Amino acid sequence: MTDTPSNEQVGEAVPSAQRSSWTSFLKSIASFSGDLSSMTAPPFILSPVSLTEFPAYWCERPELFAAIADGKTPEERHLAVLKWFISTLKGQYTSRNESMGSEKKPLNPVLGELFYGYWPDTNGRGQTNLVVEQVSHHPPITAYYISNPSKGLALQGHNAQKTSFSGGSIIVKQIGHASLTVDLPDGNKEEYIITLPRLRIDGLWYGSPYIELAETSWISSSSGWLSTIEYKGKGYFSGKTHSFKATVTAQNGAQVHVIEGQWHTTSKSTKSSANFTDVTGPKEEVTVQPIDAQDEWESRKLWGKVAAGIRGGDFETASREKSKIENEQRQRRKDEVAAGTKWELKHFVHVDEDPLYERLGKAFKASPPTEDMYVFQNNAPTFGPSASSA
Ligand code: HC3
C-alpha cells in the first residue's frame, strides 16, 4: 500500500471536481514536515473558524472548571482537574466532525489576532473569561489565558504543532503546555502543569479526516499528586475508539485511582460504578461580543468575509478576502523591517523558560525538561455582564 491514494481511490466525501487537488494535497503533505497550516488545501476541507478560537474548548463545561476550587483536599482537587481535563477532549478533538462532518483545515491566524469571550455566571459558579492572542505566525503559536476570578482559578498556556506523515496518517506533536493556578482559602496557591497528547489524523484517503489521540499526557500538581493519561484507539484497551486510562498517584508514588473509558462519552473509576466523566450532555459555547462591537484584530471580525465565503460556498470571495489579509500582513512585516521595529504583543510576554514546568515536570521526567512560555500581562478587556478583573 502506498502512503497516498490516486484520484480514483479517494473517498466519496471529496467532491469529484476537487479529487485531483485533494490527491495533490495529500502527496505534498506526505513529503512534508512542519507547519501544515500554511499549505493550500482544496475548498471542501476549509473551515471558517480560526485556530485562535480553539482555546475556548478548554471551558465548554465551565461548571467543571469552577468545581476545581470546591475540592477540599489536594486529592479532591487533583481529581477535579483530571475530570475537567478529560471532559474538554471531546470538544477539542471531535467537535468539528460533529459540526462540519469531518476535521477541517482551520484558518491560519495572523500575528496579533485576538479572540475574547466569556461564560456567564450561573448557579454561583462565577464568570469565566477567555483571552487569546496569536503570538507568532511562523511558526503558528497561540497563547491563551482563562480565568474564573471569583473562584481563584487561572489557566495559562500556549499551543504550537509539529506535523509529520506516517502510514497514511498525519501525526501532530503538540508543542506547549498549560499551567493552572488555584488560589486556596488559606492564602496559598496550588499549581498544576498540564501536558498535551499527540494526535493522529486518520481518514485522509476518504477525504474525511478525524482525530485519534495517542501516547501519554500528564497532569502534575504542586501537591505531589500526578495523573498519567494513556490514550489508545480502536483495538487497544477496550477495542473502542477514543479510549484512555488515567492512573492517579499520591505524593508517595502509590497508585490510588485508575480511571478508564472513552473521552468522547463516559469513563469510570475502578473504585466506583458511577461515571467519572460524562460528556454526552450539552456543552456551553463561549459568548463573544457582537461583530459590530469587536476590534478589527478580533478573529470573527478579521476573518468575517472569508468565513462567510467558505460557509456560503463562495470560494472565490473567500480566497480573494484571504489574500487581502495575507498581503496586508506581508506589507506590515516589510514596513517593520524597514523601520527597524518589531510587532508588540498585546497580552502576553515571551519567556525562555517556565520554572513551574521544570519543577512539576520532574514528577513525570518531562521531555523536553524545559519549555518556553507566554506569560499573561493581566490586561484583559472588560467582559460580559458580571465583569470583574481578569
Ligand atoms: C492539527 C490541526 C491544527 C491544530 C489543532 C489543535 C492541536 C490546536 C489546539 C487545540 O487545543 C486542539 C487542536 C485540535 C485540532 C488540531 C487541528 C486538526 C487539523 C489541523 C491541521 C493544521 C490541518 C490539517 C489539514 C486537514 C485537511 C487534514 O485537516
CSV table of C-alpha atoms and ligand atoms in Angstrom, one decimal:
chain,number,residue,atom,x,y,z
A,1,MET,CA,0.0,0.0,0.0
A,2,THR,CA,1.4,3.5,-0.9
A,3,ASP,CA,1.1,6.4,1.6
A,4,THR,CA,-1.2,8.4,-0.7
A,5,PRO,CA,-4.1,7.5,-3.0
A,6,SER,CA,-4.7,8.0,-6.7
A,7,ASN,CA,-7.6,10.2,-7.9
A,8,GLU,CA,-9.7,7.0,-8.3
A,9,GLN,CA,-9.0,5.8,-4.8
A,10,VAL,CA,-10.1,8.9,-2.8
A,11,GLY,CA,-13.4,8.6,-1.0
A,12,GLU,CA,-16.9,9.9,-1.7
A,13,ALA,CA,-16.5,12.8,0.8
A,14,VAL,CA,-14.3,14.5,-1.8
A,15,PRO,CA,-16.4,16.4,-4.4
A,16,SER,CA,-15.4,14.9,-7.8
A,17,ALA,CA,-14.2,18.3,-9.1
A,18,GLN,CA,-11.7,18.5,-6.2
A,19,ARG,CA,-10.3,15.0,-6.3
A,20,SER,CA,-7.1,15.8,-8.1
A,21,SER,CA,-6.4,18.8,-5.8
A,22,TRP,CA,-7.1,16.5,-2.8
A,23,THR,CA,-4.6,13.9,-4.0
A,24,SER,CA,-2.0,16.6,-4.7
A,25,PHE,CA,-2.6,18.0,-1.2
A,26,LEU,CA,-2.1,14.5,0.3
A,27,LYS,CA,1.0,14.0,-1.8
A,28,SER,CA,2.5,17.2,-0.7
A,29,ILE,CA,1.9,16.5,3.0
A,30,ALA,CA,3.4,13.0,2.6
A,31,SER,CA,6.7,14.6,1.9
A,32,PHE,CA,6.4,17.5,4.3
A,33,SER,CA,7.2,18.0,7.9
A,34,GLY,CA,6.5,21.3,9.7
A,35,ASP,CA,3.7,23.9,9.6
A,36,LEU,CA,0.7,22.3,7.8
A,37,SER,CA,-1.5,25.3,8.4
A,38,SER,CA,0.4,27.3,5.7
A,39,MET,CA,-0.4,24.8,2.9
A,40,THR,CA,-3.1,25.4,0.4
A,41,ALA,CA,-5.9,22.9,0.6
A,42,PRO,CA,-8.9,22.3,-1.6
A,43,PRO,CA,-12.1,24.3,-0.7
A,44,PHE,CA,-14.2,21.3,0.6
A,45,ILE,CA,-11.8,20.8,3.5
A,46,LEU,CA,-11.6,24.5,4.6
A,47,SER,CA,-13.1,25.5,8.0
A,48,PRO,CA,-14.4,29.1,8.5
A,49,VAL,CA,-13.0,29.1,12.1
A,50,SER,CA,-9.6,30.5,13.1
A,51,LEU,CA,-7.3,28.5,15.3
A,52,THR,CA,-7.4,31.4,17.8
A,53,GLU,CA,-10.9,30.2,18.7
A,54,PHE,CA,-9.7,26.7,19.8
A,55,PRO,CA,-8.7,27.6,23.3
A,56,ALA,CA,-12.4,28.1,24.1
A,57,TYR,CA,-12.6,24.3,24.1
A,58,TRP,CA,-10.9,24.3,27.5
A,59,CYS,CA,-14.0,25.7,29.1
A,60,GLU,CA,-17.1,24.5,27.3
A,61,ARG,CA,-18.1,22.9,30.6
A,62,PRO,CA,-17.4,25.9,32.9
A,63,GLU,CA,-19.1,24.2,35.9
A,64,LEU,CA,-16.4,21.5,35.8
A,65,PHE,CA,-13.6,24.2,35.7
A,66,ALA,CA,-15.3,26.1,38.6
A,67,ALA,CA,-15.7,22.8,40.6
A,68,ILE,CA,-11.8,22.5,40.9
A,69,ALA,CA,-11.9,25.3,43.5
A,70,ASP,CA,-14.6,23.4,45.6
A,71,GLY,CA,-12.3,20.4,46.3
A,72,LYS,CA,-11.5,20.2,50.0
A,73,THR,CA,-8.2,18.3,49.8
A,74,PRO,CA,-5.3,18.1,47.3
A,75,GLU,CA,-6.6,14.7,46.2
A,76,GLU,CA,-10.2,16.0,45.6
A,77,ARG,CA,-8.8,19.0,43.6
A,78,HIS,CA,-6.5,16.8,41.6
A,79,LEU,CA,-9.4,14.5,40.6
A,80,ALA,CA,-11.5,17.6,39.8
A,81,VAL,CA,-8.7,18.9,37.5
A,82,LEU,CA,-8.5,15.4,35.8
A,83,LYS,CA,-12.3,15.3,35.4
A,84,TRP,CA,-12.4,18.8,33.8
A,85,PHE,CA,-9.4,18.0,31.5
A,86,ILE,CA,-10.8,14.7,30.2
A,87,SER,CA,-14.2,16.4,29.7
A,88,THR,CA,-12.5,19.0,27.4
A,89,LEU,CA,-11.2,16.4,25.0
A,90,LYS,CA,-14.4,15.7,23.1
A,91,GLY,CA,-14.7,19.4,22.2
A,92,GLN,CA,-11.0,19.8,21.4
A,93,TYR,CA,-10.7,16.8,19.1
A,94,THR,CA,-14.1,15.6,17.8
A,95,SER,CA,-16.4,18.6,17.7
A,96,ARG,CA,-15.5,19.6,14.1
A,97,ASN,CA,-16.6,16.2,12.9
A,98,GLU,CA,-20.0,16.8,14.5
A,99,SER,CA,-20.4,20.4,13.4
A,100,MET,CA,-18.8,20.2,9.9
A,101,GLY,CA,-18.8,16.5,9.1
A,102,SER,CA,-15.0,16.0,9.3
A,103,GLU,CA,-11.9,17.6,10.7
A,104,LYS,CA,-11.2,20.6,8.5
A,105,LYS,CA,-8.3,23.0,8.0
A,106,PRO,CA,-8.8,25.9,10.3
A,107,LEU,CA,-8.0,29.5,9.3
A,108,ASN,CA,-4.3,30.2,9.9
A,109,PRO,CA,-4.3,33.1,12.4
A,110,VAL,CA,-2.3,36.3,11.7
A,111,LEU,CA,0.2,37.7,14.2
A,112,GLY,CA,-1.6,39.7,16.8
A,113,GLU,CA,-5.1,38.2,16.1
A,114,LEU,CA,-7.3,38.2,19.2
A,115,PHE,CA,-10.2,36.2,20.5
A,116,TYR,CA,-12.1,37.3,23.6
A,117,GLY,CA,-15.1,35.7,25.2
A,118,TYR,CA,-16.7,34.6,28.5
A,119,TRP,CA,-19.1,32.1,30.0
A,120,PRO,CA,-21.6,33.9,32.2
A,121,ASP,CA,-22.0,33.3,35.9
A,122,THR,CA,-24.8,30.7,36.5
A,123,ASN,CA,-25.7,28.9,39.7
A,124,GLY,CA,-23.0,30.8,41.6
A,125,ARG,CA,-20.1,29.2,39.7
A,126,GLY,CA,-18.7,32.6,38.8
A,127,GLN,CA,-17.9,34.1,35.4
A,128,THR,CA,-15.1,32.5,33.3
A,129,ASN,CA,-13.1,34.8,31.0
A,130,LEU,CA,-11.1,34.0,27.9
A,131,VAL,CA,-8.2,36.0,26.3
A,132,VAL,CA,-6.4,34.5,23.2
A,133,GLU,CA,-3.7,36.1,21.2
A,134,GLN,CA,-1.7,34.8,18.2
A,135,VAL,CA,1.8,35.4,19.4
A,136,SER,CA,3.6,34.0,16.4
A,137,HIS,CA,2.7,33.5,12.7
A,138,HIS,CA,5.7,31.4,11.5
A,139,PRO,CA,5.5,29.0,13.3
A,140,PRO,CA,1.9,29.5,14.3
A,141,ILE,CA,1.7,29.8,18.1
A,142,THR,CA,-1.5,30.7,20.0
A,143,ALA,CA,-1.4,31.8,23.7
A,144,TYR,CA,-4.4,31.9,26.0
A,145,TYR,CA,-5.5,32.8,29.5
A,146,ILE,CA,-8.7,31.5,31.0
A,147,SER,CA,-9.8,32.7,34.5
A,148,ASN,CA,-12.6,32.4,36.9
A,149,PRO,CA,-11.6,35.3,39.3
A,150,SER,CA,-14.4,34.6,41.9
A,151,LYS,CA,-13.2,31.0,42.3
A,152,GLY,CA,-9.5,32.0,42.2
A,153,LEU,CA,-8.7,29.9,39.1
A,154,ALA,CA,-6.4,30.8,36.2
A,155,LEU,CA,-5.2,28.7,33.3
A,156,GLN,CA,-2.4,29.9,31.1
A,157,GLY,CA,-0.9,28.2,28.1
A,158,HIS,CA,0.3,28.2,24.5
A,159,ASN,CA,0.0,25.8,21.6
A,160,ALA,CA,2.0,25.1,18.5
A,161,GLN,CA,2.2,21.9,16.4
A,162,LYS,CA,4.9,19.9,14.6
A,163,THR,CA,3.4,17.6,11.9
A,164,SER,CA,4.7,14.6,10.0
A,165,PHE,CA,3.2,11.9,7.8
A,166,SER,CA,3.3,8.2,8.6
A,167,GLY,CA,1.4,5.2,7.3
A,168,GLY,CA,-1.2,7.4,5.6
A,169,SER,CA,-1.9,9.5,8.7
A,170,ILE,CA,-0.8,12.9,9.8
A,171,ILE,CA,0.9,12.8,13.2
A,172,VAL,CA,0.7,16.0,15.2
A,173,LYS,CA,3.0,16.6,18.1
A,174,GLN,CA,1.7,19.3,20.2
A,175,ILE,CA,4.3,21.8,21.4
A,176,GLY,CA,3.5,23.8,24.5
A,177,HIS,CA,1.8,23.2,27.8
A,178,ALA,CA,-0.8,24.7,30.2
A,179,SER,CA,-0.4,25.8,33.8
A,180,LEU,CA,-3.3,26.1,36.2
A,181,THR,CA,-3.2,28.1,39.4
A,182,VAL,CA,-5.7,27.6,42.2
A,183,ASP,CA,-5.9,30.2,45.0
A,184,LEU,CA,-6.7,28.3,48.2
A,185,PRO,CA,-8.8,29.7,51.0
A,186,ASP,CA,-5.8,29.7,53.4
A,187,GLY,CA,-3.9,32.2,51.1
A,188,ASN,CA,-1.7,29.5,49.5
A,189,LYS,CA,-1.6,28.6,45.8
A,190,GLU,CA,-1.8,25.1,44.3
A,191,GLU,CA,-0.3,24.8,40.9
A,192,TYR,CA,-0.7,22.3,38.0
A,193,ILE,CA,1.2,21.5,34.8
A,194,ILE,CA,-0.9,20.0,32.1
A,195,THR,CA,0.8,18.5,29.0
A,196,LEU,CA,-0.9,17.8,25.7
A,197,PRO,CA,-1.5,14.5,23.9
A,198,ARG,CA,-0.2,13.5,20.5
A,199,LEU,CA,-2.8,13.5,17.6
A,200,ARG,CA,-3.1,11.1,14.7
A,201,ILE,CA,-5.3,12.4,11.8
A,202,ASP,CA,-6.8,9.4,10.0
A,203,GLY,CA,-9.4,9.1,7.3
A,204,LEU,CA,-7.4,11.2,4.8
A,205,TRP,CA,-7.8,8.8,1.8
A,206,TYR,CA,-11.6,9.1,2.2
A,207,GLY,CA,-11.5,12.9,2.4
A,208,SER,CA,-13.0,12.7,5.8
A,209,PRO,CA,-10.3,13.3,8.4
A,210,TYR,CA,-10.8,12.6,12.1
A,211,ILE,CA,-8.5,12.7,15.1
A,212,GLU,CA,-7.4,9.9,17.4
A,213,LEU,CA,-5.3,10.6,20.4
A,214,ALA,CA,-2.1,8.7,21.1
A,215,GLU,CA,0.7,8.1,23.6
A,216,THR,CA,0.7,9.8,27.1
A,217,SER,CA,0.0,13.1,28.7
A,218,TRP,CA,0.3,14.2,32.3
A,219,ILE,CA,-1.2,16.4,35.0
A,220,SER,CA,1.3,17.2,37.7
A,221,SER,CA,0.3,19.1,40.8
A,222,SER,CA,2.4,21.0,43.3
A,223,SER,CA,0.7,18.9,46.0
A,224,GLY,CA,2.5,15.9,44.6
A,225,TRP,CA,-0.5,14.2,43.0
A,226,LEU,CA,0.1,13.0,39.4
A,227,SER,CA,-2.1,11.8,36.7
A,228,THR,CA,-0.6,9.7,33.8
A,229,ILE,CA,-3.1,9.5,31.0
A,230,GLU,CA,-2.6,6.9,28.2
A,231,TYR,CA,-4.6,7.3,25.0
A,232,LYS,CA,-5.5,4.4,22.7
A,233,GLY,CA,-7.7,4.0,19.7
A,234,LYS,CA,-9.7,1.0,18.4
A,235,GLY,CA,-8.1,-2.3,19.0
A,236,TYR,CA,-6.3,-1.4,22.3
A,237,PHE,CA,-7.5,-1.4,26.0
A,238,SER,CA,-11.2,-1.9,25.1
A,239,GLY,CA,-11.2,-2.2,21.4
A,240,LYS,CA,-13.0,1.1,21.3
A,241,THR,CA,-12.2,4.5,19.7
A,242,HIS,CA,-11.1,7.4,21.8
A,243,SER,CA,-10.1,5.2,24.8
A,244,PHE,CA,-8.0,6.4,27.7
A,245,LYS,CA,-6.7,5.1,31.0
A,246,ALA,CA,-5.7,7.6,33.7
A,247,THR,CA,-3.5,6.4,36.6
A,248,VAL,CA,-3.5,8.7,39.6
A,249,THR,CA,-0.7,8.5,42.1
A,250,ALA,CA,-0.3,10.2,45.5
A,251,GLN,CA,2.7,12.1,46.9
A,252,ASN,CA,4.4,8.8,47.9
A,253,GLY,CA,4.0,7.4,44.4
A,254,ALA,CA,1.3,4.9,45.4
A,255,GLN,CA,-1.4,4.3,42.8
A,256,VAL,CA,-4.7,5.5,44.3
A,257,HIS,CA,-7.1,5.7,41.4
A,258,VAL,CA,-7.5,4.2,37.9
A,259,ILE,CA,-10.0,5.8,35.6
A,260,GLU,CA,-10.9,4.2,32.2
A,261,GLY,CA,-13.3,4.8,29.5
A,262,GLN,CA,-13.8,6.9,26.3
A,263,TRP,CA,-13.0,10.6,26.4
A,264,HIS,CA,-15.9,11.5,24.0
A,265,THR,CA,-18.6,9.7,26.0
A,266,THR,CA,-18.1,8.3,29.6
A,267,SER,CA,-15.5,6.9,31.9
A,268,LYS,CA,-15.5,5.2,35.3
A,269,SER,CA,-13.1,4.9,38.2
A,270,THR,CA,-12.3,1.3,39.0
A,271,LYS,CA,-13.4,2.2,42.6
A,272,SER,CA,-16.9,3.2,41.7
A,273,SER,CA,-19.8,2.2,39.4
A,274,ALA,CA,-20.8,5.8,38.9
A,275,ASN,CA,-19.4,7.7,35.9
A,276,PHE,CA,-16.2,9.7,36.5
A,277,THR,CA,-16.8,11.7,33.3
A,278,ASP,CA,-19.9,12.0,31.1
A,279,VAL,CA,-19.8,14.4,28.2
A,280,THR,CA,-22.9,13.1,26.4
A,281,GLY,CA,-24.9,16.1,27.6
A,282,PRO,CA,-24.8,19.6,26.3
A,283,LYS,CA,-21.8,22.0,26.4
A,284,GLU,CA,-21.8,25.7,26.6
A,285,GLU,CA,-20.5,27.8,23.7
A,286,VAL,CA,-18.4,30.8,24.6
A,287,THR,CA,-20.1,34.2,24.4
A,288,VAL,CA,-18.4,36.8,22.3
A,289,GLN,CA,-19.2,40.5,21.6
A,290,PRO,CA,-21.4,41.2,18.6
A,291,ILE,CA,-19.3,41.6,15.5
A,292,ASP,CA,-20.0,45.3,15.2
A,293,ALA,CA,-18.6,45.9,18.7
A,294,GLN,CA,-15.4,43.9,18.0
A,295,ASP,CA,-11.9,45.2,17.5
A,296,GLU,CA,-10.5,44.8,13.9
A,297,TRP,CA,-8.0,42.3,15.3
A,298,GLU,CA,-10.6,40.0,16.7
A,299,SER,CA,-10.9,36.8,14.8
A,300,ARG,CA,-14.6,36.8,13.8
A,301,LYS,CA,-14.3,40.4,12.6
A,302,LEU,CA,-11.0,40.0,10.9
A,303,TRP,CA,-12.0,36.8,9.0
A,304,GLY,CA,-15.7,37.7,8.6
A,305,LYS,CA,-15.7,37.9,4.8
A,306,VAL,CA,-13.5,34.8,4.4
A,307,ALA,CA,-15.7,32.8,6.8
A,308,ALA,CA,-18.9,34.0,5.0
A,309,GLY,CA,-17.4,32.9,1.7
A,310,ILE,CA,-16.5,29.4,3.0
A,311,ARG,CA,-19.9,29.0,4.7
A,312,GLY,CA,-21.8,30.1,1.6
A,313,GLY,CA,-19.7,28.0,-0.9
A,314,ASP,CA,-18.4,31.2,-2.5
A,315,PHE,CA,-14.7,30.2,-2.5
A,316,GLU,CA,-13.7,32.9,-5.0
A,317,THR,CA,-14.7,35.6,-2.5
A,318,ALA,CA,-13.1,33.6,0.4
A,319,SER,CA,-9.8,33.3,-1.4
A,320,ARG,CA,-9.8,37.0,-2.5
A,321,GLU,CA,-10.5,38.2,1.0
A,322,LYS,CA,-8.0,35.8,2.5
A,323,SER,CA,-5.3,37.1,0.1
A,324,LYS,CA,-6.1,40.7,1.1
A,325,ILE,CA,-5.5,39.8,4.8
A,326,GLU,CA,-2.3,37.9,3.9
A,327,ASN,CA,-0.9,40.7,1.7
A,328,GLU,CA,-1.7,43.3,4.3
A,329,GLN,CA,0.3,41.2,6.8
A,330,ARG,CA,3.3,40.8,4.4
A,331,GLN,CA,3.3,44.6,3.9
A,332,ARG,CA,3.2,45.1,7.7
A,333,ARG,CA,6.2,42.9,8.2
A,334,LYS,CA,8.2,44.6,5.4
A,335,ASP,CA,7.4,48.0,6.9
A,336,GLU,CA,8.6,46.8,10.3
A,337,VAL,CA,11.9,45.6,8.8
A,338,ALA,CA,12.3,49.0,7.0
A,339,ALA,CA,11.5,50.9,10.2
A,340,GLY,CA,13.6,48.6,12.4
A,341,THR,CA,10.6,47.9,14.6
A,342,LYS,CA,9.0,44.7,15.9
A,343,TRP,CA,5.4,43.7,16.4
A,344,GLU,CA,4.4,44.3,20.1
A,345,LEU,CA,2.2,41.6,21.6
A,346,LYS,CA,-0.8,43.0,23.5
A,347,HIS,CA,-1.5,40.5,26.3
A,348,PHE,CA,1.5,38.1,26.6
A,349,VAL,CA,5.3,38.3,27.1
A,350,HIS,CA,7.5,35.5,26.0
A,351,VAL,CA,9.9,33.9,28.5
A,352,ASP,CA,12.5,31.3,27.5
A,353,GLU,CA,11.9,29.0,30.5
A,354,ASP,CA,8.9,28.1,32.7
A,355,PRO,CA,10.2,27.3,36.2
A,356,LEU,CA,6.9,25.7,37.1
A,357,TYR,CA,7.1,23.3,34.1
A,358,GLU,CA,10.7,22.4,35.2
A,359,ARG,CA,9.7,21.8,38.8
A,360,LEU,CA,6.5,19.8,38.3
A,361,GLY,CA,7.8,18.1,35.2
A,362,LYS,CA,10.3,16.2,37.3
A,363,ALA,CA,7.5,14.0,38.5
A,364,PHE,CA,7.0,12.6,35.0
A,365,LYS,CA,10.5,13.1,33.7
A,366,ALA,CA,9.2,15.8,31.3
A,367,SER,CA,10.7,15.6,27.8
A,368,PRO,CA,11.9,18.2,26.9
A,369,PRO,CA,12.9,19.0,30.5
A,370,THR,CA,12.4,22.7,29.9
A,371,GLU,CA,9.9,24.7,27.8
A,372,ASP,CA,9.3,28.3,27.0
A,373,MET,CA,6.1,30.2,28.0
A,374,TYR,CA,3.9,33.2,27.2
A,375,VAL,CA,3.1,35.0,30.4
A,376,PHE,CA,-0.3,36.8,30.6
A,377,GLN,CA,0.1,40.5,31.4
A,378,ASN,CA,-3.1,40.8,33.4
A,379,ASN,CA,-4.6,43.4,31.0
A,380,ALA,CA,-7.8,41.7,29.8
A,381,PRO,CA,-10.6,43.8,28.4
A,382,THR,CA,-13.8,44.1,30.4
A,383,PHE,CA,-16.0,41.1,29.9
A,384,GLY,CA,-19.8,40.5,29.9
A,385,PRO,CA,-22.5,41.3,32.5
A,386,SER,CA,-20.7,40.4,35.8
A,387,ALA,CA,-17.3,41.8,34.7
A,388,SER,CA,-14.6,41.9,37.2
A,389,SER,CA,-10.8,41.9,36.8
A,390,ALA,CA,-9.4,39.1,34.5
B,1,HC3,C1,-3.6,19.9,13.6
B,1,HC3,C2,-4.7,21.0,13.4
B,1,HC3,C3,-4.3,22.3,13.9
B,1,HC3,C4,-4.1,22.2,15.5
B,1,HC3,C5,-5.4,21.8,16.2
B,1,HC3,C6,-5.2,21.7,17.7
B,1,HC3,C7,-4.0,20.8,18.1
B,1,HC3,C8,-5.0,23.1,18.3
B,1,HC3,C9,-5.0,23.2,19.8
B,1,HC3,C10,-6.4,22.7,20.3
B,1,HC3,O1,-6.4,22.8,21.7
B,1,HC3,C11,-6.5,21.2,19.9
B,1,HC3,C12,-6.4,21.1,18.4
B,1,HC3,C13,-7.3,20.3,17.7
B,1,HC3,C14,-7.2,20.1,16.3
B,1,HC3,C15,-5.9,20.4,15.6
B,1,HC3,C16,-6.0,20.6,14.1
B,1,HC3,C17,-6.5,19.4,13.3
B,1,HC3,C18,-6.2,19.7,11.9
B,1,HC3,C19,-5.2,21.0,11.9
B,1,HC3,C20,-4.2,20.9,10.8
B,1,HC3,C21,-3.4,22.2,10.7
B,1,HC3,C22,-5.0,20.9,9.4
B,1,HC3,C23,-4.7,19.6,8.7
B,1,HC3,C24,-5.4,19.6,7.4
B,1,HC3,C25,-6.5,18.6,7.3
B,1,HC3,C26,-7.1,18.8,5.9
B,1,HC3,C27,-6.0,17.2,7.4
B,1,HC3,O2,-7.5,18.8,8.2
